[in-house]
């Protein structure tokens, strides 16, 4: 590149090799949907122009700009493990470094706290972050915007703004399918044990549950609907409450696999046999499903693929590409195992 021309841009690289700007961006981000000959031509042009992505800098050693932050509110969970596999596998495929952290604890008062988090990410060379199953505030989103950080959220608890890019699963249809499975087995008193009442995924699963009951002409009983956390303890406590009712349910649809395992434990503690006296369906289809006895029927979320999709979407945002949709939903499927059966008289 001639001296004085300044730093090369993607537009300059695209013009020099006769391809479109999105094509150069795809090559730069390791996308597979580029012909081999075109890829080779673009890579040669990138080398010839000595192209460096904006923000690349050296501090003794070169800091890679192909690094992103993956943030969990709870890293140690079966759900998180599957998503982590998906994002890191995608990172290996696309030559992207993935830095994993827990969601920072932020004060509700000083706005500079959010700015400090965003500044730490940019100082470390991050171009974007993926936030998993966490609640985000408008102040956090504003701080990311000011720092120029791209953001993708997976199964967000909330979405303060409609333009936030998110990846999830078909939670409503998953709830519908799980409940319909129990109805077709002959159950009529079906309980729902959900996650936090404010959680968007939990609410969607609850709406699917109610839709299945309505389709079958079964009245939704508020006494059979409980909300807690997506964890074992909530399943144990809420399952115990339900089984203590004068007319307990014959089936439970739990909004996560750990919650379902808690319901299992509650039933075991009371001498209630699964599935002879109580059918249980979980949600996620993690490794917990085959660790229970009997094995747990569960709605499968494609968690690893959700992680891969979130990473590819984030890289597209970083490259300035236009997205077809701000929200991507991957299909769920019901996996029937031994924890569900027809109710006995």
mmCIF file of C-alpha atoms in Angstrom:
data_model
loop_
_atom_site.group_PDB
_atom_site.id
_atom_site.type_symbol
_atom_site.label_atom_id
_atom_site.label_comp_id
_atom_site.label_asym_id
_atom_site.label_seq_id
_atom_site.Cartn_x
_atom_site.Cartn_y
_atom_site.Cartn_z
ATOM 1 C CA UNK A 1 0.000 0.000 0.000
ATOM 2 C CA UNK A 2 1.516 3.354 -0.927
ATOM 3 C CA UNK A 3 2.890 5.414 1.945
ATOM 4 C CA UNK A 4 0.502 8.102 3.156
ATOM 5 C CA UNK A 5 -2.616 6.275 2.009
ATOM 6 C CA UNK A 6 -3.532 5.420 5.603
ATOM 7 C CA UNK A 7 -4.853 2.207 7.069
ATOM 8 C CA UNK A 8 -6.468 -0.126 4.565
ATOM 9 C CA UNK A 9 -10.243 -0.570 4.822
ATOM 10 C CA UNK A 10 -12.449 -3.512 3.896
ATOM 11 C CA UNK A 11 -13.862 -1.426 1.058
ATOM 12 C CA UNK A 12 -10.369 -0.953 -0.389
ATOM 13 C CA UNK A 13 -9.672 -4.680 -0.123
ATOM 14 C CA UNK A 14 -13.008 -5.527 -1.771
ATOM 15 C CA UNK A 15 -12.388 -3.103 -4.655
ATOM 16 C CA UNK A 16 -8.860 -4.372 -5.282
ATOM 17 C CA UNK A 17 -9.964 -8.006 -5.738
ATOM 18 C CA UNK A 18 -13.311 -7.302 -7.398
ATOM 19 C CA UNK A 19 -15.681 -8.741 -4.778
ATOM 20 C CA UNK A 20 -18.391 -7.296 -2.555
ATOM 21 C CA UNK A 21 -17.780 -5.915 0.916
ATOM 22 C CA UNK A 22 -19.892 -8.662 2.590
ATOM 23 C CA UNK A 23 -17.741 -11.293 0.855
ATOM 24 C CA UNK A 24 -14.556 -9.820 2.333
ATOM 25 C CA UNK A 25 -16.256 -9.676 5.724
ATOM 26 C CA UNK A 26 -17.238 -13.351 5.477
ATOM 27 C CA UNK A 27 -13.655 -14.362 4.665
ATOM 28 C CA UNK A 28 -12.325 -12.259 7.528
ATOM 29 C CA UNK A 29 -14.757 -13.891 9.957
ATOM 30 C CA UNK A 30 -14.091 -17.434 8.772
ATOM 31 C CA UNK A 31 -17.503 -18.029 7.228
ATOM 32 C CA UNK A 32 -17.731 -21.213 5.157
ATOM 33 C CA UNK A 33 -20.126 -19.922 2.475
ATOM 34 C CA UNK A 34 -17.388 -18.488 0.216
ATOM 35 C CA UNK A 35 -15.943 -20.310 -2.816
ATOM 36 C CA UNK A 36 -12.374 -21.531 -2.327
ATOM 37 C CA UNK A 37 -10.979 -19.520 -5.249
ATOM 38 C CA UNK A 38 -12.692 -16.332 -4.055
ATOM 39 C CA UNK A 39 -11.458 -16.924 -0.522
ATOM 40 C CA UNK A 40 -7.865 -17.317 -1.734
ATOM 41 C CA UNK A 41 -8.127 -14.093 -3.752
ATOM 42 C CA UNK A 42 -9.510 -12.142 -0.817
ATOM 43 C CA UNK A 43 -6.917 -13.513 1.610
ATOM 44 C CA UNK A 44 -4.139 -12.506 -0.797
ATOM 45 C CA UNK A 45 -5.613 -8.993 -1.044
ATOM 46 C CA UNK A 46 -5.810 -8.736 2.762
ATOM 47 C CA UNK A 47 -2.124 -9.637 2.992
ATOM 48 C CA UNK A 48 -1.161 -7.278 0.170
ATOM 49 C CA UNK A 49 -2.925 -4.369 1.862
ATOM 50 C CA UNK A 50 -1.562 -5.348 5.281
ATOM 51 C CA UNK A 51 -5.136 -5.097 6.524
ATOM 52 C CA UNK A 52 -5.618 -4.802 10.286
ATOM 53 C CA UNK A 53 -9.138 -4.742 11.794
ATOM 54 C CA UNK A 54 -10.058 -1.447 13.492
ATOM 55 C CA UNK A 55 -8.971 -1.350 17.122
ATOM 56 C CA UNK A 56 -6.047 -3.741 16.678
ATOM 57 C CA UNK A 57 -3.110 -2.588 18.750
ATOM 58 C CA UNK A 58 0.116 -3.781 20.271
ATOM 59 C CA UNK A 59 1.047 -3.720 23.935
ATOM 60 C CA UNK A 60 4.352 -5.556 23.997
ATOM 61 C CA UNK A 61 2.562 -8.406 22.219
ATOM 62 C CA UNK A 62 -0.217 -8.230 19.673
ATOM 63 C CA UNK A 63 -3.723 -8.406 21.158
ATOM 64 C CA UNK A 64 -6.044 -10.477 19.019
ATOM 65 C CA UNK A 65 -9.162 -8.647 17.918
ATOM 66 C CA UNK A 66 -10.811 -11.994 17.209
ATOM 67 C CA UNK A 67 -11.783 -12.479 20.818
ATOM 68 C CA UNK A 68 -15.204 -12.206 22.415
ATOM 69 C CA UNK A 69 -16.550 -12.426 25.948
ATOM 70 C CA UNK A 70 -19.043 -15.125 26.967
ATOM 71 C CA UNK A 71 -20.906 -14.111 30.137
ATOM 72 C CA UNK A 72 -23.057 -16.386 32.325
ATOM 73 C CA UNK A 73 -25.070 -15.659 35.417
ATOM 74 C CA UNK A 74 -24.431 -19.292 36.404
ATOM 75 C CA UNK A 75 -21.503 -21.106 34.807
ATOM 76 C CA UNK A 76 -21.917 -24.348 36.773
ATOM 77 C CA UNK A 77 -25.148 -25.785 35.376
ATOM 78 C CA UNK A 78 -26.012 -28.437 32.782
ATOM 79 C CA UNK A 79 -27.578 -25.737 30.583
ATOM 80 C CA UNK A 80 -24.462 -23.540 30.731
ATOM 81 C CA UNK A 81 -22.205 -26.505 29.963
ATOM 82 C CA UNK A 82 -24.023 -27.235 26.706
ATOM 83 C CA UNK A 83 -24.071 -23.588 25.574
ATOM 84 C CA UNK A 84 -20.388 -23.253 26.492
ATOM 85 C CA UNK A 85 -19.558 -26.272 24.321
ATOM 86 C CA UNK A 86 -21.412 -24.712 21.399
ATOM 87 C CA UNK A 87 -19.737 -21.303 21.624
ATOM 88 C CA UNK A 88 -16.219 -22.665 22.176
ATOM 89 C CA UNK A 89 -16.607 -25.278 19.425
ATOM 90 C CA UNK A 90 -17.694 -22.469 17.116
ATOM 91 C CA UNK A 91 -14.723 -20.426 18.281
ATOM 92 C CA UNK A 92 -12.359 -23.255 17.363
ATOM 93 C CA UNK A 93 -13.946 -23.541 13.921
ATOM 94 C CA UNK A 94 -13.781 -19.783 13.241
ATOM 95 C CA UNK A 95 -10.450 -19.039 14.978
ATOM 96 C CA UNK A 96 -12.089 -16.870 17.652
ATOM 97 C CA UNK A 97 -10.850 -16.744 21.242
ATOM 98 C CA UNK A 98 -13.697 -17.087 23.757
ATOM 99 C CA UNK A 99 -13.169 -15.630 27.238
ATOM 100 C CA UNK A 100 -15.672 -16.979 29.779
ATOM 101 C CA UNK A 101 -16.770 -14.993 32.824
ATOM 102 C CA UNK A 102 -19.585 -14.781 35.323
ATOM 103 C CA UNK A 103 -21.889 -11.785 35.071
ATOM 104 C CA UNK A 104 -20.295 -8.954 37.081
ATOM 105 C CA UNK A 105 -22.188 -7.787 40.148
ATOM 106 C CA UNK A 106 -23.139 -4.221 39.348
ATOM 107 C CA UNK A 107 -24.361 -1.576 41.744
ATOM 108 C CA UNK A 108 -27.790 -0.140 41.002
ATOM 109 C CA UNK A 109 -26.614 3.409 41.731
ATOM 110 C CA UNK A 110 -23.390 4.600 40.059
ATOM 111 C CA UNK A 111 -23.718 4.630 36.250
ATOM 112 C CA UNK A 112 -19.912 4.531 35.959
ATOM 113 C CA UNK A 113 -19.989 0.866 37.049
ATOM 114 C CA UNK A 114 -21.564 -0.219 33.772
ATOM 115 C CA UNK A 115 -19.167 2.016 31.847
ATOM 116 C CA UNK A 116 -16.227 0.435 33.694
ATOM 117 C CA UNK A 117 -17.357 -3.039 32.638
ATOM 118 C CA UNK A 118 -17.651 -1.969 29.002
ATOM 119 C CA UNK A 119 -14.290 -0.172 29.159
ATOM 120 C CA UNK A 120 -12.588 -3.267 30.565
ATOM 121 C CA UNK A 121 -13.863 -5.288 27.620
ATOM 122 C CA UNK A 122 -12.652 -2.799 25.006
ATOM 123 C CA UNK A 123 -9.288 -2.381 26.772
ATOM 124 C CA UNK A 124 -8.845 -6.152 26.556
ATOM 125 C CA UNK A 125 -9.496 -6.054 22.802
ATOM 126 C CA UNK A 126 -12.987 -7.533 22.877
ATOM 127 C CA UNK A 127 -15.270 -6.506 20.031
ATOM 128 C CA UNK A 128 -18.436 -8.008 21.424
ATOM 129 C CA UNK A 129 -20.000 -10.232 24.037
ATOM 130 C CA UNK A 130 -22.569 -13.012 24.379
ATOM 131 C CA UNK A 131 -24.661 -12.860 27.542
ATOM 132 C CA UNK A 132 -26.480 -16.048 28.593
ATOM 133 C CA UNK A 133 -29.744 -16.282 30.612
ATOM 134 C CA UNK A 134 -29.076 -13.021 32.413
ATOM 135 C CA UNK A 135 -31.108 -9.915 33.149
ATOM 136 C CA UNK A 136 -29.751 -6.811 31.437
ATOM 137 C CA UNK A 137 -30.521 -3.201 32.277
ATOM 138 C CA UNK A 138 -30.971 -0.262 29.943
ATOM 139 C CA UNK A 139 -27.876 1.325 31.488
ATOM 140 C CA UNK A 140 -25.768 -1.721 30.640
ATOM 141 C CA UNK A 141 -27.016 -1.706 27.051
ATOM 142 C CA UNK A 142 -26.269 2.018 26.774
ATOM 143 C CA UNK A 143 -22.730 1.437 28.072
ATOM 144 C CA UNK A 144 -22.141 -1.299 25.474
ATOM 145 C CA UNK A 145 -23.424 1.002 22.739
ATOM 146 C CA UNK A 146 -21.123 3.857 23.794
ATOM 147 C CA UNK A 147 -18.153 1.489 23.854
ATOM 148 C CA UNK A 148 -18.980 0.165 20.380
ATOM 149 C CA UNK A 149 -19.451 -3.390 21.650
ATOM 150 C CA UNK A 150 -21.661 -5.784 19.711
ATOM 151 C CA UNK A 151 -24.057 -7.818 21.846
ATOM 152 C CA UNK A 152 -26.000 -11.067 21.445
ATOM 153 C CA UNK A 153 -28.048 -12.557 24.277
ATOM 154 C CA UNK A 154 -29.097 -16.200 24.681
ATOM 155 C CA UNK A 155 -32.410 -16.972 26.444
ATOM 156 C CA UNK A 156 -32.535 -13.530 28.076
ATOM 157 C CA UNK A 157 -34.543 -13.035 31.246
ATOM 158 C CA UNK A 158 -35.743 -9.754 29.787
ATOM 159 C CA UNK A 159 -35.229 -7.533 26.755
ATOM 160 C CA UNK A 160 -35.185 -3.847 27.751
ATOM 161 C CA UNK A 161 -35.056 -2.856 24.071
ATOM 162 C CA UNK A 162 -36.578 -4.455 21.001
ATOM 163 C CA UNK A 163 -33.392 -3.996 18.963
ATOM 164 C CA UNK A 164 -31.329 -6.288 21.199
ATOM 165 C CA UNK A 165 -30.211 -9.315 19.181
ATOM 166 C CA UNK A 166 -31.137 -12.599 20.826
ATOM 167 C CA UNK A 167 -30.955 -16.342 20.214
ATOM 168 C CA UNK A 168 -33.364 -18.784 21.813
ATOM 169 C CA UNK A 169 -35.568 -21.805 21.221
ATOM 170 C CA UNK A 170 -39.247 -22.299 20.464
ATOM 171 C CA UNK A 171 -40.205 -22.181 24.144
ATOM 172 C CA UNK A 172 -43.943 -21.799 23.531
ATOM 173 C CA UNK A 173 -44.207 -24.787 21.211
ATOM 174 C CA UNK A 174 -41.944 -26.784 23.537
ATOM 175 C CA UNK A 175 -44.324 -26.124 26.430
ATOM 176 C CA UNK A 176 -47.269 -27.003 24.225
ATOM 177 C CA UNK A 177 -45.713 -30.296 23.091
ATOM 178 C CA UNK A 178 -44.692 -31.335 26.612
ATOM 179 C CA UNK A 179 -48.155 -30.708 28.039
ATOM 180 C CA UNK A 180 -49.926 -32.244 25.043
ATOM 181 C CA UNK A 181 -47.850 -35.411 25.542
ATOM 182 C CA UNK A 182 -49.139 -35.698 29.116
ATOM 183 C CA UNK A 183 -52.707 -34.998 28.034
ATOM 184 C CA UNK A 184 -52.554 -37.708 25.361
ATOM 185 C CA UNK A 185 -51.384 -40.148 28.036
ATOM 186 C CA UNK A 186 -54.629 -39.392 29.899
ATOM 187 C CA UNK A 187 -53.517 -36.876 32.541
ATOM 188 C CA UNK A 188 -55.878 -34.083 33.527
ATOM 189 C CA UNK A 189 -54.312 -32.668 36.690
ATOM 190 C CA UNK A 190 -51.054 -31.403 35.230
ATOM 191 C CA UNK A 191 -48.899 -28.992 37.220
ATOM 192 C CA UNK A 192 -46.412 -26.462 35.869
ATOM 193 C CA UNK A 193 -43.234 -25.713 37.825
ATOM 194 C CA UNK A 194 -41.555 -22.765 36.134
ATOM 195 C CA UNK A 195 -38.584 -20.494 36.513
ATOM 196 C CA UNK A 196 -38.701 -16.851 37.677
ATOM 197 C CA UNK A 197 -42.035 -15.216 36.919
ATOM 198 C CA UNK A 198 -40.241 -12.411 35.052
ATOM 199 C CA UNK A 199 -38.254 -14.796 32.826
ATOM 200 C CA UNK A 200 -39.292 -14.572 29.174
ATOM 201 C CA UNK A 201 -38.460 -18.240 28.397
ATOM 202 C CA UNK A 202 -40.383 -19.441 31.458
ATOM 203 C CA UNK A 203 -43.412 -17.318 30.568
ATOM 204 C CA UNK A 204 -43.390 -18.669 27.005
ATOM 205 C CA UNK A 205 -43.295 -22.261 28.296
ATOM 206 C CA UNK A 206 -46.171 -21.455 30.662
ATOM 207 C CA UNK A 207 -48.204 -20.014 27.779
ATOM 208 C CA UNK A 208 -47.565 -23.201 25.786
ATOM 209 C CA UNK A 209 -48.722 -25.270 28.769
ATOM 210 C CA UNK A 210 -51.915 -23.241 29.050
ATOM 211 C CA UNK A 211 -52.555 -23.432 25.306
ATOM 212 C CA UNK A 212 -52.329 -27.232 25.379
ATOM 213 C CA UNK A 213 -54.795 -27.403 28.262
ATOM 214 C CA UNK A 214 -57.187 -25.040 26.499
ATOM 215 C CA UNK A 215 -56.956 -27.030 23.257
ATOM 216 C CA UNK A 216 -57.959 -30.151 25.205
ATOM 217 C CA UNK A 217 -60.820 -28.400 27.007
ATOM 218 C CA UNK A 218 -59.069 -28.610 30.384
ATOM 219 C CA UNK A 219 -59.372 -25.677 32.772
ATOM 220 C CA UNK A 220 -56.066 -24.218 33.895
ATOM 221 C CA UNK A 221 -55.951 -24.456 37.700
ATOM 222 C CA UNK A 222 -53.891 -21.607 39.288
ATOM 223 C CA UNK A 223 -53.165 -23.888 42.265
ATOM 224 C CA UNK A 224 -51.142 -26.134 39.965
ATOM 225 C CA UNK A 225 -48.862 -23.349 38.668
ATOM 226 C CA UNK A 226 -45.723 -22.513 40.664
ATOM 227 C CA UNK A 227 -42.708 -20.308 39.907
ATOM 228 C CA UNK A 228 -39.228 -20.410 41.382
ATOM 229 C CA UNK A 229 -35.735 -20.667 39.961
ATOM 230 C CA UNK A 230 -34.474 -22.967 37.214
ATOM 231 C CA UNK A 231 -32.771 -25.190 39.788
ATOM 232 C CA UNK A 232 -33.004 -28.367 41.852
ATOM 233 C CA UNK A 233 -33.933 -26.647 45.118
ATOM 234 C CA UNK A 234 -36.931 -24.901 43.574
ATOM 235 C CA UNK A 235 -38.101 -28.178 42.045
ATOM 236 C CA UNK A 236 -37.767 -29.919 45.398
ATOM 237 C CA UNK A 237 -39.633 -27.219 47.341
ATOM 238 C CA UNK A 238 -42.382 -26.560 44.801
ATOM 239 C CA UNK A 239 -42.777 -30.262 44.036
ATOM 240 C CA UNK A 240 -43.244 -30.942 47.771
ATOM 241 C CA UNK A 241 -45.912 -28.235 47.943
ATOM 242 C CA UNK A 242 -47.808 -29.690 45.000
ATOM 243 C CA UNK A 243 -47.654 -33.243 46.317
ATOM 244 C CA UNK A 244 -48.961 -31.989 49.668
ATOM 245 C CA UNK A 245 -52.164 -30.719 48.074
ATOM 246 C CA UNK A 246 -55.403 -32.490 48.996
ATOM 247 C CA UNK A 247 -55.727 -33.419 45.324
ATOM 248 C CA UNK A 248 -52.147 -33.594 44.046
ATOM 249 C CA UNK A 249 -51.299 -33.565 40.341
ATOM 250 C CA UNK A 250 -50.769 -36.790 38.441
ATOM 251 C CA UNK A 251 -48.185 -35.130 36.184
ATOM 252 C CA UNK A 252 -45.720 -32.227 36.334
ATOM 253 C CA UNK A 253 -44.219 -30.224 33.508
ATOM 254 C CA UNK A 254 -41.023 -28.662 34.875
ATOM 255 C CA UNK A 255 -39.486 -25.745 32.967
ATOM 256 C CA UNK A 256 -35.915 -27.076 33.268
ATOM 257 C CA UNK A 257 -34.151 -30.388 33.815
ATOM 258 C CA UNK A 258 -32.706 -29.409 37.251
ATOM 259 C CA UNK A 259 -36.218 -28.369 38.341
ATOM 260 C CA UNK A 260 -37.563 -31.729 37.146
ATOM 261 C CA UNK A 261 -34.860 -33.514 39.153
ATOM 262 C CA UNK A 262 -36.020 -31.592 42.224
ATOM 263 C CA UNK A 263 -39.588 -32.782 41.609
ATOM 264 C CA UNK A 264 -38.198 -36.338 41.320
ATOM 265 C CA UNK A 265 -36.593 -35.945 44.761
ATOM 266 C CA UNK A 266 -39.807 -34.555 46.243
ATOM 267 C CA UNK A 267 -41.744 -37.540 44.924
ATOM 268 C CA UNK A 268 -39.147 -39.991 46.216
ATOM 269 C CA UNK A 269 -39.228 -38.398 49.666
ATOM 270 C CA UNK A 270 -43.001 -38.967 49.821
ATOM 271 C CA UNK A 271 -42.905 -42.490 48.440
ATOM 272 C CA UNK A 272 -44.593 -41.399 45.193
ATOM 273 C CA UNK A 273 -43.482 -43.660 42.359
ATOM 274 C CA UNK A 274 -42.451 -42.203 38.959
ATOM 275 C CA UNK A 275 -44.092 -42.741 36.492
ATOM 276 C CA UNK A 276 -46.658 -45.071 38.101
ATOM 277 C CA UNK A 277 -48.095 -42.347 40.366
ATOM 278 C CA UNK A 278 -46.524 -39.206 38.930
ATOM 279 C CA UNK A 279 -45.334 -38.427 35.408
ATOM 280 C CA UNK A 280 -42.604 -35.789 35.014
ATOM 281 C CA UNK A 281 -41.402 -33.881 31.941
ATOM 282 C CA UNK A 282 -38.363 -31.591 31.966
ATOM 283 C CA UNK A 283 -37.044 -28.964 29.595
ATOM 284 C CA UNK A 284 -33.542 -28.623 28.022
ATOM 285 C CA UNK A 285 -32.641 -32.318 27.534
ATOM 286 C CA UNK A 286 -29.241 -32.043 29.194
ATOM 287 C CA UNK A 287 -27.123 -34.913 30.487
ATOM 288 C CA UNK A 288 -29.293 -34.998 33.637
ATOM 289 C CA UNK A 289 -32.044 -36.768 31.713
ATOM 290 C CA UNK A 290 -30.178 -40.079 31.563
ATOM 291 C CA UNK A 291 -28.786 -39.783 35.104
ATOM 292 C CA UNK A 292 -32.218 -40.121 36.688
ATOM 293 C CA UNK A 293 -34.051 -43.378 37.353
ATOM 294 C CA UNK A 294 -36.286 -43.653 35.428
ATOM 295 C CA UNK A 295 -34.759 -41.600 32.613
ATOM 296 C CA UNK A 296 -36.399 -38.199 32.218
ATOM 297 C CA UNK A 297 -38.703 -37.264 29.362
ATOM 298 C CA UNK A 298 -37.624 -33.765 28.328
ATOM 299 C CA UNK A 299 -38.030 -31.082 25.685
ATOM 300 C CA UNK A 300 -34.743 -30.813 23.838
ATOM 301 C CA UNK A 301 -33.313 -27.371 23.256
ATOM 302 C CA UNK A 302 -30.479 -27.419 20.685
ATOM 303 C CA UNK A 303 -28.224 -25.692 23.213
ATOM 304 C CA UNK A 304 -24.912 -26.305 21.455
ATOM 305 C CA UNK A 305 -26.278 -25.059 18.157
ATOM 306 C CA UNK A 306 -27.724 -22.032 19.955
ATOM 307 C CA UNK A 307 -24.197 -21.260 21.141
ATOM 308 C CA UNK A 308 -22.783 -21.611 17.631
ATOM 309 C CA UNK A 309 -25.525 -19.449 16.134
ATOM 310 C CA UNK A 310 -24.967 -16.775 18.784
ATOM 311 C CA UNK A 311 -21.254 -16.654 17.965
ATOM 312 C CA UNK A 312 -21.798 -16.453 14.209
ATOM 313 C CA UNK A 313 -24.422 -13.742 14.724
ATOM 314 C CA UNK A 314 -22.071 -11.756 16.944
ATOM 315 C CA UNK A 315 -19.301 -11.930 14.343
ATOM 316 C CA UNK A 316 -21.740 -10.672 11.707
ATOM 317 C CA UNK A 317 -22.618 -7.718 13.950
ATOM 318 C CA UNK A 318 -18.952 -6.959 14.532
ATOM 319 C CA UNK A 319 -18.366 -7.010 10.769
ATOM 320 C CA UNK A 320 -21.203 -4.552 10.229
ATOM 321 C CA UNK A 321 -23.389 -6.983 8.337
ATOM 322 C CA UNK A 322 -27.165 -6.495 8.258
ATOM 323 C CA UNK A 323 -29.108 -9.209 10.077
ATOM 324 C CA UNK A 324 -32.273 -10.774 8.671
ATOM 325 C CA UNK A 325 -33.843 -10.802 12.145
ATOM 326 C CA UNK A 326 -33.084 -9.481 15.623
ATOM 327 C CA UNK A 327 -34.336 -12.698 17.162
ATOM 328 C CA UNK A 328 -33.506 -16.272 16.144
ATOM 329 C CA UNK A 329 -35.471 -19.247 17.481
ATOM 330 C CA UNK A 330 -34.258 -22.821 16.998
ATOM 331 C CA UNK A 331 -36.773 -25.656 17.050
ATOM 332 C CA UNK A 332 -37.362 -27.779 20.148
ATOM 333 C CA UNK A 333 -38.306 -31.469 20.112
ATOM 334 C CA UNK A 334 -39.824 -33.710 22.777
ATOM 335 C CA UNK A 335 -37.674 -36.713 23.741
ATOM 336 C CA UNK A 336 -39.858 -39.344 25.408
ATOM 337 C CA UNK A 337 -38.189 -41.591 27.976
ATOM 338 C CA UNK A 338 -39.383 -43.549 31.007
ATOM 339 C CA UNK A 339 -40.579 -40.796 33.371
ATOM 340 C CA UNK A 340 -44.029 -40.470 31.773
ATOM 341 C CA UNK A 341 -46.863 -42.987 31.550
ATOM 342 C CA UNK A 342 -50.645 -43.161 31.593
ATOM 343 C CA UNK A 343 -52.158 -42.382 35.018
ATOM 344 C CA UNK A 344 -53.284 -45.370 37.054
ATOM 345 C CA UNK A 345 -56.660 -45.511 38.834
#
